[in-house]
Amino acid sequence: MDIELYAALTDSIEYALDEADSAAKESKVRFSGTDVFRRVRERIDRTEK
């Protein structure tokens, strides 16, 4: 896979992670790993129906 194709596939993910990092720095709210994964599973379950 060439670098341009890799970048095209991953740039949007990197951008979203950068946004999440910025939001986390500005907020005092923190979630445990258990809470995060529970929320992710709930969203996945909703989209599978």
PDB file of C-alpha atoms in Angstrom:
ATOM      1  CA  MET A   1       0.000   0.000   0.000  1.00  0.00           C
ATOM      2  CA  ASP A   2       1.458   3.352  -0.922  1.00  0.00           C
ATOM      3  CA  ILE A   3       1.617   6.256   1.511  1.00  0.00           C
ATOM      4  CA  GLU A   4      -1.078   8.275  -0.275  1.00  0.00           C
ATOM      5  CA  LEU A   5      -3.607   5.453  -0.025  1.00  0.00           C
ATOM      6  CA  TYR A   6      -2.710   4.858   3.618  1.00  0.00           C
ATOM      7  CA  ALA A   7      -3.150   8.558   4.371  1.00  0.00           C
ATOM      8  CA  ALA A   8      -6.503   8.623   2.585  1.00  0.00           C
ATOM      9  CA  LEU A   9      -7.688   5.713   4.726  1.00  0.00           C
ATOM     10  CA  THR A  10      -6.421   7.000   8.062  1.00  0.00           C
ATOM     11  CA  ASP A  11      -6.470  10.820   7.953  1.00  0.00           C
ATOM     12  CA  SER A  12     -10.102  11.126   9.045  1.00  0.00           C
ATOM     13  CA  ILE A  13      -9.451   8.821  11.991  1.00  0.00           C
ATOM     14  CA  GLU A  14      -6.355  10.770  13.015  1.00  0.00           C
ATOM     15  CA  TYR A  15      -8.328  14.018  12.782  1.00  0.00           C
ATOM     16  CA  ALA A  16     -11.106  12.631  15.009  1.00  0.00           C
ATOM     17  CA  LEU A  17      -8.572  11.414  17.564  1.00  0.00           C
ATOM     18  CA  ASP A  18      -6.879  14.832  17.572  1.00  0.00           C
ATOM     19  CA  GLU A  19     -10.270  16.476  18.194  1.00  0.00           C
ATOM     20  CA  ALA A  20     -10.945  14.069  21.060  1.00  0.00           C
ATOM     21  CA  ASP A  21      -7.549  14.840  22.592  1.00  0.00           C
ATOM     22  CA  SER A  22      -8.255  18.573  22.416  1.00  0.00           C
ATOM     23  CA  ALA A  23     -11.697  18.164  23.978  1.00  0.00           C
ATOM     24  CA  ALA A  24     -10.238  16.031  26.772  1.00  0.00           C
ATOM     25  CA  LYS A  25      -7.646  18.688  27.579  1.00  0.00           C
ATOM     26  CA  GLU A  26     -10.382  21.313  27.932  1.00  0.00           C
ATOM     27  CA  SER A  27     -12.698  19.223  30.138  1.00  0.00           C
ATOM     28  CA  LYS A  28     -12.408  17.882  33.660  1.00  0.00           C
ATOM     29  CA  VAL A  29     -14.885  15.060  32.885  1.00  0.00           C
ATOM     30  CA  ARG A  30     -13.265  11.623  32.847  1.00  0.00           C
ATOM     31  CA  PHE A  31     -14.763   8.193  32.143  1.00  0.00           C
ATOM     32  CA  SER A  32     -13.460   4.821  33.254  1.00  0.00           C
ATOM     33  CA  GLY A  33     -12.495   2.242  30.654  1.00  0.00           C
ATOM     34  CA  THR A  34     -15.555   0.234  31.695  1.00  0.00           C
ATOM     35  CA  ASP A  35     -17.841   3.202  30.991  1.00  0.00           C
ATOM     36  CA  VAL A  36     -16.239   3.903  27.630  1.00  0.00           C
ATOM     37  CA  PHE A  37     -16.494   0.323  26.388  1.00  0.00           C
ATOM     38  CA  ARG A  38     -20.062  -0.014  27.686  1.00  0.00           C
ATOM     39  CA  ARG A  39     -21.047   3.070  25.682  1.00  0.00           C
ATOM     40  CA  VAL A  40     -19.286   1.777  22.581  1.00  0.00           C
ATOM     41  CA  ARG A  41     -21.033  -1.601  22.872  1.00  0.00           C
ATOM     42  CA  GLU A  42     -24.415   0.134  23.279  1.00  0.00           C
ATOM     43  CA  ARG A  43     -23.848   2.144  20.100  1.00  0.00           C
ATOM     44  CA  ILE A  44     -22.752  -0.935  18.181  1.00  0.00           C
ATOM     45  CA  ASP A  45     -25.796  -2.856  19.387  1.00  0.00           C
ATOM     46  CA  ARG A  46     -28.111  -0.036  18.259  1.00  0.00           C
ATOM     47  CA  THR A  47     -26.642  -0.012  14.738  1.00  0.00           C
ATOM     48  CA  GLU A  48     -26.844  -3.794  14.315  1.00  0.00           C
ATOM     49  CA  LYS A  49     -30.637  -3.884  14.649  1.00  0.00           C
TER      50      LYS A  49
END
